[in-house]
Coordinates of C-alpha atoms and ligand atoms in Angstrom, one line a residue:
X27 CA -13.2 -17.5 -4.7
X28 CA -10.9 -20.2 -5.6
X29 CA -10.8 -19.6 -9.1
X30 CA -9.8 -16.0 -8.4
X31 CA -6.8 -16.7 -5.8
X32 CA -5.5 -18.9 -8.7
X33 CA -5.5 -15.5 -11.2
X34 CA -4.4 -13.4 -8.3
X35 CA -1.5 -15.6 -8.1
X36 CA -1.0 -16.2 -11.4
X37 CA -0.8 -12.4 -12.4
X38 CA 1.8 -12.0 -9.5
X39 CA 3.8 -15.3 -10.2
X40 CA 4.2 -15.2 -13.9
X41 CA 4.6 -11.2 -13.9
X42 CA 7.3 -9.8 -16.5
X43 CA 8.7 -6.8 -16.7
X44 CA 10.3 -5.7 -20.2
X45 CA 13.7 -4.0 -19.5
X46 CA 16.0 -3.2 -22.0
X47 CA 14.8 -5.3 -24.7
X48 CA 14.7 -8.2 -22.0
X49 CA 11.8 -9.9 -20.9
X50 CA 12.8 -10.2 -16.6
X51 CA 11.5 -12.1 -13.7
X52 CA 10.4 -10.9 -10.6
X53 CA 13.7 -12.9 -9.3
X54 CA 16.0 -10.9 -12.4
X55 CA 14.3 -7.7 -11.2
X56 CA 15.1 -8.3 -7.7
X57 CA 18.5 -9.0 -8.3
X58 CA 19.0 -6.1 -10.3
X59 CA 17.8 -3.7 -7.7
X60 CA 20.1 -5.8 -5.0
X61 CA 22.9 -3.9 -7.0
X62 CA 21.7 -1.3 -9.2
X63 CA 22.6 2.7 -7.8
X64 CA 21.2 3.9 -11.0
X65 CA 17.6 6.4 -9.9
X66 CA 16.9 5.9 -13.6
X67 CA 17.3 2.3 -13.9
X68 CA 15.7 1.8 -10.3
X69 CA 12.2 4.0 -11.3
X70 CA 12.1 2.2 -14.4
X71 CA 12.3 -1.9 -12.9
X72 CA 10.0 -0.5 -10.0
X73 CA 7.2 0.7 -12.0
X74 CA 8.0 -2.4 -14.5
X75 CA 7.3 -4.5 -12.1
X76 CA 4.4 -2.5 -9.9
X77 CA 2.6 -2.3 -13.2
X78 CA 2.3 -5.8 -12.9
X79 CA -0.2 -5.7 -10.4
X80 CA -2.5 -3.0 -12.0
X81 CA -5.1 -5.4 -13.3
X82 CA -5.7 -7.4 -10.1
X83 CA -7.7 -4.3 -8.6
X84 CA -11.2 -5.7 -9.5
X85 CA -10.8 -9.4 -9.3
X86 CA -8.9 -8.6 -5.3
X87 CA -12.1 -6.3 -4.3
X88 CA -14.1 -9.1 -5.1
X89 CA -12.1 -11.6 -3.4
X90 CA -12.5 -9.4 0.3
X91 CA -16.9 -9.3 -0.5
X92 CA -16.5 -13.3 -1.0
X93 CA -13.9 -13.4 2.0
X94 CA -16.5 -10.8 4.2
X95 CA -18.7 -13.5 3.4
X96 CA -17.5 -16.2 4.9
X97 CA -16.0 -14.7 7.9
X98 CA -19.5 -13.5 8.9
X99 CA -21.0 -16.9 8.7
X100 CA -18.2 -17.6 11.3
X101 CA -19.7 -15.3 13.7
X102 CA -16.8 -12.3 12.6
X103 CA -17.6 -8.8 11.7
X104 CA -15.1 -8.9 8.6
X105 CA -11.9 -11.3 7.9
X106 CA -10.0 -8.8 9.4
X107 CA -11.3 -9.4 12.7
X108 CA -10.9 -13.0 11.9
X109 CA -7.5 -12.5 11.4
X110 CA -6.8 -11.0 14.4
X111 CA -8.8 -14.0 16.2
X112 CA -5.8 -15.8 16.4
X113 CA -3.5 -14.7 19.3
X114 CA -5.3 -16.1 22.4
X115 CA -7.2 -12.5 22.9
X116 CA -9.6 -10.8 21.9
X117 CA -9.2 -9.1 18.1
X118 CA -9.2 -5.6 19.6
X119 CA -6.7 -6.5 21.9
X120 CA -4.3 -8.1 19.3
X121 CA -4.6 -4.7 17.4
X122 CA -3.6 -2.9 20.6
X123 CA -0.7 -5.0 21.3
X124 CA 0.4 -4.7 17.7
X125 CA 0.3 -1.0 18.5
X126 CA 1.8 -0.6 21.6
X127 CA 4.9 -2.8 20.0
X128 CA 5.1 -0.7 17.0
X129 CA 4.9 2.5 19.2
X130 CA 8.0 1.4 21.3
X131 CA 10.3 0.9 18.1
X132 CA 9.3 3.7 16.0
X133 CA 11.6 6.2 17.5
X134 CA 14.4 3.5 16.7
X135 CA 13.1 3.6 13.4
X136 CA 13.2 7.3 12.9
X137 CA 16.4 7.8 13.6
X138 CA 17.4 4.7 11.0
X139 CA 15.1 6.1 8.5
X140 CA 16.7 9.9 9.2
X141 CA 20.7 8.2 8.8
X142 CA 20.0 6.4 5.5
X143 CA 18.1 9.4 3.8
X144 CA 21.3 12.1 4.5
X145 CA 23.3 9.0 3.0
X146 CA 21.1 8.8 0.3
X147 CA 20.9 12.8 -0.3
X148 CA 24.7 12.5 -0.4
X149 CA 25.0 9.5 -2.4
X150 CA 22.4 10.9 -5.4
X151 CA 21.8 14.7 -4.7
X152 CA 18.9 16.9 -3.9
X153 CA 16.8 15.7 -6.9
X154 CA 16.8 12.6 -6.4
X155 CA 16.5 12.5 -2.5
X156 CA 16.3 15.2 -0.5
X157 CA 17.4 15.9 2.8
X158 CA 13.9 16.2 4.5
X159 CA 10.7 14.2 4.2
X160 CA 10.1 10.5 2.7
X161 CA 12.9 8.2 1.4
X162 CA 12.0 7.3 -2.5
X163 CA 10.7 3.8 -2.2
X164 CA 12.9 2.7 -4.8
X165 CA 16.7 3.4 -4.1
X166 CA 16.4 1.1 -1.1
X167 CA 17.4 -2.1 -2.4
X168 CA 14.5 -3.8 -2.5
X169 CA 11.6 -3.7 -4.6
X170 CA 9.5 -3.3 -1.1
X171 CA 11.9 -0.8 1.0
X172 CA 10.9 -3.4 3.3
X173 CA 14.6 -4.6 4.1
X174 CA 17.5 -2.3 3.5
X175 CA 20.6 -4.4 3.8
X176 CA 21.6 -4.2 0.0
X177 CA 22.3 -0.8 0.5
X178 CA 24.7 -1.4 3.6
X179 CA 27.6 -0.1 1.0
X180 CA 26.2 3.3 0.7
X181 CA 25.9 3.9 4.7
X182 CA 28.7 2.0 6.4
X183 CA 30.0 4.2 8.7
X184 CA 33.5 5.6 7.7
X185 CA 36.5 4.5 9.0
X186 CA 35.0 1.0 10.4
X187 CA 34.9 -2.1 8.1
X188 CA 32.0 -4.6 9.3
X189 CA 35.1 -7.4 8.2
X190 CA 33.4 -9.2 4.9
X191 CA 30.5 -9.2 2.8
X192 CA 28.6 -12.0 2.7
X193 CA 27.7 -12.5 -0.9
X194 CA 30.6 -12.6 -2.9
X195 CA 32.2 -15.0 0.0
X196 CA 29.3 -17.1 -1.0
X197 CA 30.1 -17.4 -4.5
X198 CA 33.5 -17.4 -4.4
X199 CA 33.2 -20.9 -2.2
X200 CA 31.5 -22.3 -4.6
X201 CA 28.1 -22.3 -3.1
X202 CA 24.6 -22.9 -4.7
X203 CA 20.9 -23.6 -3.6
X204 CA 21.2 -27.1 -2.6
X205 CA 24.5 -25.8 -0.4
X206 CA 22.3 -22.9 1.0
X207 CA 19.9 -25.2 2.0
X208 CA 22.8 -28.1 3.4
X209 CA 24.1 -25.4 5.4
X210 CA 21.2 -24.3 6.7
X211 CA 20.4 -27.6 7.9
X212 CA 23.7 -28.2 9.5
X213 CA 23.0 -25.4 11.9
X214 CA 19.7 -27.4 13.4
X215 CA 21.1 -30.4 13.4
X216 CA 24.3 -28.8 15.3
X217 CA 21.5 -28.0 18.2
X218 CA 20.2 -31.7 18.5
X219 CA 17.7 -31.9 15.6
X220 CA 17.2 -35.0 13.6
X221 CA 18.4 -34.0 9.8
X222 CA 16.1 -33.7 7.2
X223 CA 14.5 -36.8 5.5
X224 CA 15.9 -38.1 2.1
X225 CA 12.7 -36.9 0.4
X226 CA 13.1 -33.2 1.3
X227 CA 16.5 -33.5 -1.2
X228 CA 14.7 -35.5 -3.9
X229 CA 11.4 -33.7 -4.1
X230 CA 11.9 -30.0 -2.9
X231 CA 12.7 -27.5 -5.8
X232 CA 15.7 -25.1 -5.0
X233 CA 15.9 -23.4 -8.2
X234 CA 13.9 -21.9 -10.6
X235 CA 12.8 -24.6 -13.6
X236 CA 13.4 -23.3 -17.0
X237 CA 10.8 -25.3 -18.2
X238 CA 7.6 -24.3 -16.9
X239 CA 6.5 -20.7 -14.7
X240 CA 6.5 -21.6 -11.4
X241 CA 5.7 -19.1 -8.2
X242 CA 8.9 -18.4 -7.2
X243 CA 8.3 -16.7 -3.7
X244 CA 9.8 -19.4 -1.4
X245 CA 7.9 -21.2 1.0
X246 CA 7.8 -24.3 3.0
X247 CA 5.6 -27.3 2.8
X248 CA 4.6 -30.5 5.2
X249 CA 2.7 -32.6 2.6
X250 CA 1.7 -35.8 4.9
X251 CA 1.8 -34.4 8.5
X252 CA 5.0 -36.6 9.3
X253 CA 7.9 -36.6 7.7
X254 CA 7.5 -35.5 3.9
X255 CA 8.5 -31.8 4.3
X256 CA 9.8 -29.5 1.1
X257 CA 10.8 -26.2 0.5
X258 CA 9.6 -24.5 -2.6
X259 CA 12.4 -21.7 -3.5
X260 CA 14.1 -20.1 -6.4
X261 CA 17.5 -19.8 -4.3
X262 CA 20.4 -17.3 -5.8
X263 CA 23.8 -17.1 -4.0
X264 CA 23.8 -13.9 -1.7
X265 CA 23.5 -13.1 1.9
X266 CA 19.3 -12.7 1.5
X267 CA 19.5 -16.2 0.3
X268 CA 21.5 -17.5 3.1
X269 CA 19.2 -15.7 5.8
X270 CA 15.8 -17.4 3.7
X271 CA 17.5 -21.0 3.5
X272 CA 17.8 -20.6 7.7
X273 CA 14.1 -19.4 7.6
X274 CA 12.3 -21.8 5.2
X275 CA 13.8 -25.0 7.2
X276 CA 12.6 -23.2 9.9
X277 CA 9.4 -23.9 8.9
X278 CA 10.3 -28.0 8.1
X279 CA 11.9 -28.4 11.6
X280 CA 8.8 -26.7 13.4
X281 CA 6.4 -29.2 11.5
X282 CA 8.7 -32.3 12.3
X283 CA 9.0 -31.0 16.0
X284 CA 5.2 -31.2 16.3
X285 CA 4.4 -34.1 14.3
X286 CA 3.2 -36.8 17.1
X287 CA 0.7 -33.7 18.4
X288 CA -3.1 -34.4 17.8
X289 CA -3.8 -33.3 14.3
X290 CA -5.8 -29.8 15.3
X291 CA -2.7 -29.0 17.5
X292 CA -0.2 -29.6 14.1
X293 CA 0.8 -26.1 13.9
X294 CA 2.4 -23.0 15.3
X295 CA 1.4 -21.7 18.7
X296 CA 0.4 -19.1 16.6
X297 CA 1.7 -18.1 13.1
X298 CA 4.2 -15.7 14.1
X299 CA 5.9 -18.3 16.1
X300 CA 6.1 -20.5 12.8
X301 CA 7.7 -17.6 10.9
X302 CA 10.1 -16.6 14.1
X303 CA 11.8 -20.2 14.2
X304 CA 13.9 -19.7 10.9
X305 CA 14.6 -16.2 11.8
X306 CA 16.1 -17.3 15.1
X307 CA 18.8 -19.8 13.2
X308 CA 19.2 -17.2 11.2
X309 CA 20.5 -15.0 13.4
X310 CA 23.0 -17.3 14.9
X311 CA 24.2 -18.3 11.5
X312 CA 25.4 -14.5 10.5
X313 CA 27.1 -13.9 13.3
X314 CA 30.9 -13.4 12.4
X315 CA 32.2 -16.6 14.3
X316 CA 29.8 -19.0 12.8
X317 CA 30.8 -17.8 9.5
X318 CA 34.4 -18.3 10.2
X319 CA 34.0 -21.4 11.1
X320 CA 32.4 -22.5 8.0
X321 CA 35.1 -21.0 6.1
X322 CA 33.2 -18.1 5.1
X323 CA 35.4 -15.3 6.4
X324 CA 39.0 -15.3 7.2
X325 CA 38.8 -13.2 10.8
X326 CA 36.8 -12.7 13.2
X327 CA 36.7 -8.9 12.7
X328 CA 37.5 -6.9 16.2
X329 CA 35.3 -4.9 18.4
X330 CA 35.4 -1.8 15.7
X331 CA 32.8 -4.3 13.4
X332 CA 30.4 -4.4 16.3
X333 CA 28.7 -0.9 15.3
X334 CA 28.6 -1.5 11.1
X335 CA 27.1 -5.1 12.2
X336 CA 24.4 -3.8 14.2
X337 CA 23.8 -1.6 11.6
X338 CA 23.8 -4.0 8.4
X339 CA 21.3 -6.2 10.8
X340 CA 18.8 -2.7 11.7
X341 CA 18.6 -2.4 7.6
X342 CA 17.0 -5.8 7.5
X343 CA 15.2 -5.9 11.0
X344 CA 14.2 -2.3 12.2
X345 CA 13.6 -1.3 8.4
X346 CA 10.9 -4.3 8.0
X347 CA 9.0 -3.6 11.4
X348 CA 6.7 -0.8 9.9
X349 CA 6.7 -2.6 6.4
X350 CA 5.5 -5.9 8.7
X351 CA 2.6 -3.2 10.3
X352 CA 1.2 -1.5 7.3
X353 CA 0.6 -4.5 5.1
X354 CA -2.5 -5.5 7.1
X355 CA -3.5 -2.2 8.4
X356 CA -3.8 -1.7 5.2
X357 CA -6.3 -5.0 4.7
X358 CA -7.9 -4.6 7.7
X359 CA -9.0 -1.2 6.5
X360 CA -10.0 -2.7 3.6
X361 CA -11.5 -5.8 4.9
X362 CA -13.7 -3.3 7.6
X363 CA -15.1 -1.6 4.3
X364 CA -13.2 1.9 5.5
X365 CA -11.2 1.4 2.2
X366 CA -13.1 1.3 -0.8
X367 CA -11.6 0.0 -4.1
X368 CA -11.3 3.3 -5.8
X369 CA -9.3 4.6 -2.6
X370 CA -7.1 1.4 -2.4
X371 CA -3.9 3.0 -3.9
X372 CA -4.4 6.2 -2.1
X373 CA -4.9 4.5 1.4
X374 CA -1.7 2.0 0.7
X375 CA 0.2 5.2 -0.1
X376 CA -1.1 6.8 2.8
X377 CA 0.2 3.9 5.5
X378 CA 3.7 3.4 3.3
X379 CA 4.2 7.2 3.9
X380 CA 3.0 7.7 7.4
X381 CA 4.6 4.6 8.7
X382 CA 7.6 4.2 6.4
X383 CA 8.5 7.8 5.6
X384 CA 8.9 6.3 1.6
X385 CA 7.2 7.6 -0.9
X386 CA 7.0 6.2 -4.8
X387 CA 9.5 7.6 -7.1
X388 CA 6.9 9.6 -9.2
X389 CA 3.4 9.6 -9.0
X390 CA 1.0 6.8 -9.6
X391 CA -1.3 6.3 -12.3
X392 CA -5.4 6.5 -11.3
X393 CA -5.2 3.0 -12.2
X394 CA -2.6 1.5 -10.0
X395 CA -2.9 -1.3 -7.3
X396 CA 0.6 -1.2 -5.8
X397 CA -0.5 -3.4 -2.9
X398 CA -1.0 -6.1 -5.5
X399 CA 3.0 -6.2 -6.3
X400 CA 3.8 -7.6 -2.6
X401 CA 3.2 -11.3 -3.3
X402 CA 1.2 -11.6 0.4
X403 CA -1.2 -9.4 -0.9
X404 CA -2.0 -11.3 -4.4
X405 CA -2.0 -14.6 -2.6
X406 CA -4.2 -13.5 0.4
X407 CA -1.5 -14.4 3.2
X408 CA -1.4 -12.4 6.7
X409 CA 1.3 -10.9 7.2
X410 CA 1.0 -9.9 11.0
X411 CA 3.1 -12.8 11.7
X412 CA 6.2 -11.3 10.1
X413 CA 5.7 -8.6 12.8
X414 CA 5.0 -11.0 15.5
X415 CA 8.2 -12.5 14.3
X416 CA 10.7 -10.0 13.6
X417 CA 9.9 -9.4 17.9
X418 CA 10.0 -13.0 18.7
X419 CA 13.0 -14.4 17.3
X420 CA 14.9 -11.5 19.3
X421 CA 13.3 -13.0 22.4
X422 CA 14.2 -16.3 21.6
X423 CA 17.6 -14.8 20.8
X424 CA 18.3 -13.2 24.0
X425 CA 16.9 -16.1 26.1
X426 CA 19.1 -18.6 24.1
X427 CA 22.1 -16.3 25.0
X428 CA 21.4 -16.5 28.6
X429 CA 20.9 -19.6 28.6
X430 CA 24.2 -20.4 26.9
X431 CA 25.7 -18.1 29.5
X432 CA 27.2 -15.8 26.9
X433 CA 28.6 -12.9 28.5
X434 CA 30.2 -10.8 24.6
X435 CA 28.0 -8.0 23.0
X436 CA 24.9 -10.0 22.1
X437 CA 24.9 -9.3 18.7
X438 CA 28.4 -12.1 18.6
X439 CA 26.1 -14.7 20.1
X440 CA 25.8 -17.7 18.4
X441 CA 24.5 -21.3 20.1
X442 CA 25.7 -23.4 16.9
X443 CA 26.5 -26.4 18.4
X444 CA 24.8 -25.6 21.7
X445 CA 22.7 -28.9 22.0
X446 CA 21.1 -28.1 25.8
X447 CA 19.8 -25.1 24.3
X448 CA 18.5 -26.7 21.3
X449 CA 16.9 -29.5 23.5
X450 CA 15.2 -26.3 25.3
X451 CA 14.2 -24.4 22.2
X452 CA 12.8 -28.0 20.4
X453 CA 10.5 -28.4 23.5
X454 CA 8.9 -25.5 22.9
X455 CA 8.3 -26.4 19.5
X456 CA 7.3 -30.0 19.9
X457 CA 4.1 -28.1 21.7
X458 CA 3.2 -27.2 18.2
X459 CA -0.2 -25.1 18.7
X460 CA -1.4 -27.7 21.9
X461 CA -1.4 -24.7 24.9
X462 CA -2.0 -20.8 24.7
X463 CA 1.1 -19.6 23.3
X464 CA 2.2 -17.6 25.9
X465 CA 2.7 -21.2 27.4
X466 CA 4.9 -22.5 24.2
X467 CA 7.0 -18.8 25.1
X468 CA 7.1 -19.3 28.4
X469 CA 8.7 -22.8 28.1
X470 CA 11.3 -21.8 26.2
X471 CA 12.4 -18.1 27.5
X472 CA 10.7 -17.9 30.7
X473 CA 8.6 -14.9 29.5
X474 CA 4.8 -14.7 28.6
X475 CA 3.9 -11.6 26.9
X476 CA 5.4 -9.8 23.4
X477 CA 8.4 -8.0 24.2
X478 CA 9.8 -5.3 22.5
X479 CA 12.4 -4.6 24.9
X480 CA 14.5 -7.7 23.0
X481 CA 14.8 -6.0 19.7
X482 CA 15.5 -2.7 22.0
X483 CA 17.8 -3.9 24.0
X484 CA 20.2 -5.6 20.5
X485 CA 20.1 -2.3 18.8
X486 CA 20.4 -0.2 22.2
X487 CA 24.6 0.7 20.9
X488 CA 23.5 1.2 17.4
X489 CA 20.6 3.7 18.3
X490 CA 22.7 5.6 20.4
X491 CA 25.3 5.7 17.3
X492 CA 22.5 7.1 15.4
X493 CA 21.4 9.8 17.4
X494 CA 24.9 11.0 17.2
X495 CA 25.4 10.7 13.7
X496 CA 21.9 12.0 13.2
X497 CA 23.4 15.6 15.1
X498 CA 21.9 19.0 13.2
X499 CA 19.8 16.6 10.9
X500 CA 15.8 17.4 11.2
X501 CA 14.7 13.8 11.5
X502 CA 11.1 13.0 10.8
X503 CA 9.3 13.5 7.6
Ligands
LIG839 N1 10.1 -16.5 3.1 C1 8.7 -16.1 2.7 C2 8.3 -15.0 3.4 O1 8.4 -15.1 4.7 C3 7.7 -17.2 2.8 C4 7.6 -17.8 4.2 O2 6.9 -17.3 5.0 O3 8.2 -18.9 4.4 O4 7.5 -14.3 2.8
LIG840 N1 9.5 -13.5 3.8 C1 8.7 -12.4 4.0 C2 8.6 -11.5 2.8 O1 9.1 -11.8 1.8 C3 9.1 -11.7 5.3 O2 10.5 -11.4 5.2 O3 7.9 -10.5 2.9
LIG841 ZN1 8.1 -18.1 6.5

C-alpha cells in the first residue's frame, strides 16, 4: 500500500505536460490557464495535463481493495464509512448533513453557474459554449472549474469597477513567496498570536527548487508537535497565492494553538475545522480596507464595488461548494464497490456534470482516469473537509463580525488588528480535537450545528443581483 501511494504521488507530482515544444509543470500549466481565453490553447493544456493521470487507474483500484482491507479490520463496512466516522455522528448522518448543506446552496449555485455561462456564450460563441446546458470544464480558469475567480474579467458586471485587481498590485510592490507568507503572518499576529518560530523561515520551502522534482501542491507541516511548523509551497505572486499563504499558516497557527493538548487531542476538532482557520484570515485579509492599508490599493472603492466584490468572492466560494461535494461522493461510491474500475471515468463524469453543470471539452478516451489529475485524489486525501470548511469559515466570519460589533455590509468586515476577537477565536483553537466539536464551535461563535445560513446570508445581495441579471435566461442544465 505504501509503495503505491508513493507512485500515485509521484505520477501526479512529477507530471509534464508538453506544450508548444515546452516541457510544463503542473504550476506553468496552471498559470497559463489563470490567463489564457484561448478554447484551443485551454483544451489542449487540459487534456495535457488530465492525460497525466491515465496510467494511475490500476495501481488506485488496487489501493481502495488494500484500503477496504484495513477499514474492515477496524470494524467499517468500507473506508468510505471510515471516513465519514469522524464528525461526532454517526457515518449516515454525516452524509445527510453533507446533503442537506449542499441542498440549501445549490439554488445559489444555479443561478452563478446560469450568469457565467451567458458570459461565456458571449465571450466565445455558440461553439464553444452554448447558452444552455453544462459549462466546458476548461474555460473556467482553473484546471478543476473548482474556483472561478480568474475569470472575474470576463463577468464583471458593466458599469461597476470592483476598484483593483489584486495580482498585478502584488507584483508591482515588489512582492514574492517569502512576502506572501510575511504578510500572511502579520495578519495573525495582528489578532494576538505569537509569530512564527525562526525555523519556519529557515526550513520551510516557498518556492519551487530547480534542482530536484518536488510535489508542489502546498501544504502545511508540524514536524515535532511543538514548535517546528513548515509550509511546503511553490508560491507565485497573484491573488490565489495571497488567499493560500493566509490558509497554509492557518494550518501552523492551529497546531501551535493546540500544542500543550494531550497528544491524541493534537489536532483539529475535526478536519474541516483545520482547513476552515486559514480560510477565515483569508477572508479578512481581501477585504478592500485591509488591503489599503498594506498599501495594496490606493482607495477604498465606494458602495458601487460591494456587488462585483461579492461576486469575484462567489467565483471562488459558491463555485467550489459542489466541486468540495463530488470529490468524495465520488470515492465513497467507489470505496462502497458501487463504482467499479472500468466505470470510474464514467461515474466521475457523471457527479462533475450533475453537480457542477461542467462538462469536459471533448470527449474522453476509454482509457481515462480524470479523477487521478486532482492531486487529493492521487495522494488519498479526503476532501469533505474543504466542504466542511468553505461553511465554517463563513460562520466564524459572521460571528467574528458581531463580535467586533461591525455594523457595514459584511462582506467589508475585517478584525485585523482586533486582538479580543482573536483572543476568542485562539480559545477555540487551543481546544485542538479535546471536546466534540460542536463544543470547539460553540466556544467561539455561540452556535453548535453546520450552518449554511452564513454562506447564505454573505451572498444574500449578490444572489438577488443574479436572479435579475439571470431574467429570460433558462437556468439549469
Ligand atoms: N492548500 C491545499 C489544499 O487545501 C492543501 C492544504 O489543505 O493545506 O488543497
Ligand atoms: N486547497 C484545496 C485544493 O486545492 C482546497 O481549495 O483543492
Ligand atoms: Zn489546507
Amino acid at each position: 500500500m505504501a509503495k503505491i501511494k508513493v507512485d500515485l504521488k509521484t505520477i501526479y507530482s512529477t507530471g509534464k505536460v508538453t506544450y508548444q515544444g515546452k516541457s510544463l509543470t503542473l504550476d506553468d500549466v496552471v498559470d497559463l490557464m489563470r490567463s489564457s481565453r484561448d478554447p484551443a490553447e485551454l483544451k489542449a493544456l487540459w487534456e495535457g495535463w488530465h492525460a497525466v493521470a491515465r496510467p494511475m487507474r490500476n495501481e488506485y483500484g488496487r489501493l481502495v481493495g488494500l484500503a477496504n482491507e484495513g477499514a474492515r479490520e477496524l470494524g467499517y463496512t468500507d473506508t468510505g464509512v471510515l471516513w465519514r466516522s469522524w464528525y461526532d455522528m454517526p457515518p449516515d448522518e454525516f452524509a445527510q448533513t453533507v446533503e442537506r448543506l449542499w441542498t440549501q446552496l445549490e439554488p445559489m449555485y444555479e443561478n452563478l453557474q446560469c450568469y457565467v455561462r451567458a458570459r461565456l456564450n458571449e465571450k466565445y460563441g455558440d461553439a464553444v459554449q452554448p447558452r444552455t446546458g453544462a459549462i466546458r470544464a476548461d474555460l473556467l480558469g482553473d484546471m478543476w472549474a473548482q474556483s472561478w475567480g480568474n475569470i472575474y474579467d470576463l463577468l464583471a458586471p458593466k458599469n461597476a469597477d470592483l476598484g483593483y485587481d489584486l495580482t498585478p498590485s502584488l507584483v508591482k510592490q515588489n512582492y514574492d513567496a517569502v512576502k506572501l507568507a510575511r504578510t500572511a503572518e502579520n495578519f495573525y499576529t495582528s489578532i494576538g498570536f505569537a509569530p512564527l518560530p525562526e525555523t519556519f523561515w529557515s526550513r520551510s520551502m516557498l518556492v519551487r527548487p530547480r534542482d530536484r522534482e518536488v510535489d508542489c501542491h502546498a501544504s502545511a507541516w508540524d514536524i515535532d508537535d511543538k514548535n517546528d511548523v513548515r509550509v511546503k509551497a511553490c508560491f507565485r505572486v497573484n491573488a490565489d497565492d495571497f488567499f493560500t499563504a493566509h490558509h497554509e499558516l492557518g494550518h501552523n497557527f492551529y497546531q501551535r494553538a493546540y500544542q500543550d493538548q494531550a497528544t491524541l487531542f493534537k489536532s483539529g476538532a475535526n478536519d474541516g475545522f483545520h482547513e476552515a482557520v486559514g480560510d477565515f484570515a483569508g477572508l479578512n485579509a481581501l477585504t478592500p480596507n485591509y488591503l489599503k492599508q498594506l498599501g495594496l490599493i490606493d482607495e477604498v472603492p465606494g458602495p458601487q464595488a460591494d456587488i462585483p466584490y461579492l461576486l469575484r468572492m462567489a467565483l471562488d466560494k459558491v463555485a467550489f461548494l459542489p466541486f468540495a461535494v463530488i470529490v468524495d461522493k465520488w470515492r465513497w461510491q467507489v470505496f462502497a464497490g458501487e463504482v467499479t474500475p472500468d466505470r470510474y471515468n464514467d461515474a466521475w463524469w457523471a457527479l462533475r456534470t450533475k453537480y457542477q453543470g461542467i462538462v469536459p471539452p471533448a470527449s474522453r478516451p476509454s482509457d481515462a482516469f480524470d479523477p487521478g489529475a486532482k492531486m487529493h485524489i492521487a495522494s488519498n486525501i479526503p476532501y469533505t473537509r474543504y466542504f466542511l470548511a468553505d461553511i465554517y469559515e463563513f460562520q466564524f466570519y459572521r460571528a467574528a463580525c458581531r463580535l467586533a460589533g461591525w455594523s457595514g455590509p459584511v462582506n467589508r468586515c475585517t478584525i485585523y488588528g482586533n486582538e479580543e476577537v482573536g483572543a476568542r477565536f485562539q480559545a477555540m483553537l487551543r481546544m485542538g480535537s479535546s471536546k466534540p466539536w460542536p463544543d470547539a464551535l460553540e466556544a467561539f461563535t455561540g452556535e453548535r450545528t453546520l450552518d449554511a445560513s452564513a454562506v447564505a446570508d454573505y451572498f444574500a445581495p449578490l444572489d438577488r443581483w443574479l436572479t435579475d441579471q439571470n431574467k429570460g435566461e433558462k437556468c439549469g442544465w
